[in-house]
């Protein structure tokens, strides 16, 4: 018998077994399919939890979240029939199939997804929100999709409720682990079978949900990058396929999720994605309807497709040899071309808050470019940009649904903030976003900026994000 653990999980203490103290699920609990519960820092509460855990609860399956690693090199199996249903007002009336949504705690995860998580992720709300009307009907007949959204909901609940009970936390990571395991099992034929395009779109949707989960969690950019790499592989696969997908709602939704997240990720990673689609090969390219307003891109779809080009230009400029006049001239010409596209862009919407958020993206991209390439004083460029920023966000409430997408442009502004009142504008708005949306990536952005602002005066903090030495950081 192993030595009794004095600092391990409650399950190992109860069984008087040695615990390897791996969180959130230790090796012993994973091996024996036990619920891995960790003590509170308070000794009295730890003792009470050991006593109060029912024996039947100790036998429920739970597992630690595992990295995506090379799962995306595999493939998924045959497509399933995806039913179309009407979403009921109450989760108690939702006729879920299979075991993915059994149990009262699982219903709590689904209820949170319906009432909070889904509408915090999108600028379209309720009946117009595809996180509800597209994903939920799919989840009804698909345990993989159901587990992925339950895990997403649980992570969001943990962000909103830091003192969430350990059972709910364990259930969340169990659903995440099951979904990852299910995806690996299903990834068997798709990438070797171009005719299985529906299954590939389904896999892409799930991988993007995983990416959103990690963004909601906000503290593991490597996991975000693994999921994004998987999305790149799957998007390349569907682009190569000559088959027509039979689920246009999934296609348009997954396309926009991909464009939004992959485009913004190119800003703070060293390998800008090559698959970001231009407007001409965007949503229409896959046979879906042209939507004036998107679930994440709002009315600024074209601006999102330009983000990787801006990021690549700034990265090339940061690494350009100053003595090479021809290279500098080429970069300047590219700057003028991209800047013209951004400046001449016009919103295709009359919804005020959507237009304001689109202008926020427009101004952040112009600031990134002008700070590096314009001949004016950088102080004047930054002051003028922050004057425009203040004008925009004074009209855009931080509890507006579209403000869920404001994190990235605020971060882009924040890395240029030199003066205390510039920083306070960013800090105040980001704090409001964190409070309202409960997204970990927003807290990460604010924390990164606070660290950046404490850098030594005169340090060129801008170039940090456009050289090969920058740390992995994903802000979306």
CSV table of C-alpha atoms in Angstrom, one decimal, residues 120-124 256 260 264 292-304 307 342 345-366 388-413 429-430 433 437 442 476:
chain,number,residue,atom,x,y,z
A,120,UNK,CA,-21.7,36.4,-24.6
A,121,UNK,CA,-19.9,34.9,-27.6
A,122,UNK,CA,-21.9,36.6,-30.4
A,123,UNK,CA,-23.2,39.9,-31.4
A,124,UNK,CA,-26.3,38.2,-32.7
A,256,UNK,CA,-16.9,33.0,-40.0
A,260,UNK,CA,-12.5,35.7,-37.2
A,264,UNK,CA,-6.9,37.9,-35.2
A,292,UNK,CA,-24.8,41.7,-44.0
A,293,UNK,CA,-24.2,41.1,-40.3
A,294,UNK,CA,-22.1,38.2,-38.9
A,295,UNK,CA,-22.1,36.5,-35.6
A,296,UNK,CA,-18.5,37.7,-34.8
A,297,UNK,CA,-17.3,39.8,-37.7
A,298,UNK,CA,-20.3,42.1,-37.5
A,299,UNK,CA,-20.4,44.2,-40.6
A,300,UNK,CA,-16.6,44.3,-40.9
A,301,UNK,CA,-15.9,41.0,-42.6
A,302,UNK,CA,-13.5,42.6,-45.2
A,303,UNK,CA,-11.5,44.3,-42.4
A,304,UNK,CA,-10.9,40.9,-40.7
A,307,UNK,CA,-5.6,41.7,-40.5
A,342,UNK,CA,-8.7,50.0,-44.9
A,345,UNK,CA,-13.7,50.5,-46.4
A,346,UNK,CA,-17.4,51.3,-45.8
A,347,UNK,CA,-19.7,49.4,-43.5
A,348,UNK,CA,-22.7,47.6,-45.1
A,349,UNK,CA,-25.0,48.2,-42.1
A,350,UNK,CA,-27.1,50.8,-40.6
A,351,UNK,CA,-27.0,49.4,-37.1
A,352,UNK,CA,-25.1,52.0,-35.1
A,353,UNK,CA,-23.3,49.8,-32.6
A,354,UNK,CA,-22.1,47.4,-35.2
A,355,UNK,CA,-20.8,50.2,-37.3
A,356,UNK,CA,-19.0,51.7,-34.2
A,357,UNK,CA,-17.3,48.4,-33.5
A,358,UNK,CA,-16.3,48.1,-37.1
A,359,UNK,CA,-14.8,51.6,-37.0
A,360,UNK,CA,-12.9,50.5,-33.9
A,361,UNK,CA,-11.2,47.8,-35.9
A,362,UNK,CA,-10.6,50.2,-38.8
A,363,UNK,CA,-8.9,52.8,-36.6
A,364,UNK,CA,-6.8,50.2,-34.8
A,365,UNK,CA,-5.5,48.8,-38.1
A,366,UNK,CA,-4.7,52.4,-39.3
A,388,UNK,CA,-10.9,58.9,-32.3
A,389,UNK,CA,-10.9,55.8,-30.0
A,390,UNK,CA,-12.4,57.8,-27.2
A,391,UNK,CA,-15.1,59.2,-29.5
A,392,UNK,CA,-16.0,55.6,-30.6
A,393,UNK,CA,-16.1,53.9,-27.3
A,394,UNK,CA,-18.0,56.7,-25.6
A,395,UNK,CA,-20.9,55.7,-28.0
A,396,UNK,CA,-20.3,51.9,-27.7
A,397,UNK,CA,-21.5,50.6,-24.3
A,398,UNK,CA,-19.3,47.8,-23.0
A,399,UNK,CA,-22.4,45.7,-22.5
A,400,UNK,CA,-23.4,45.9,-26.1
A,401,UNK,CA,-23.4,42.4,-27.7
A,402,UNK,CA,-20.9,43.5,-30.4
A,403,UNK,CA,-18.5,44.6,-27.7
A,404,UNK,CA,-17.6,40.9,-27.2
A,405,UNK,CA,-15.3,41.5,-30.3
A,406,UNK,CA,-13.7,44.7,-29.0
A,407,UNK,CA,-10.9,43.0,-27.1
A,408,UNK,CA,-8.5,42.8,-30.1
A,409,UNK,CA,-8.6,46.4,-31.3
A,410,UNK,CA,-8.4,47.7,-27.7
A,411,UNK,CA,-5.2,45.6,-27.2
A,412,UNK,CA,-3.8,47.0,-30.5
A,413,UNK,CA,-4.5,50.5,-29.2
A,429,UNK,CA,-13.1,49.7,-20.9
A,430,UNK,CA,-11.3,46.4,-20.7
A,433,UNK,CA,-15.7,44.0,-20.8
A,437,UNK,CA,-18.6,39.0,-20.7
A,442,UNK,CA,-10.0,39.7,-22.0
A,476,UNK,CA,-9.1,37.5,-29.9
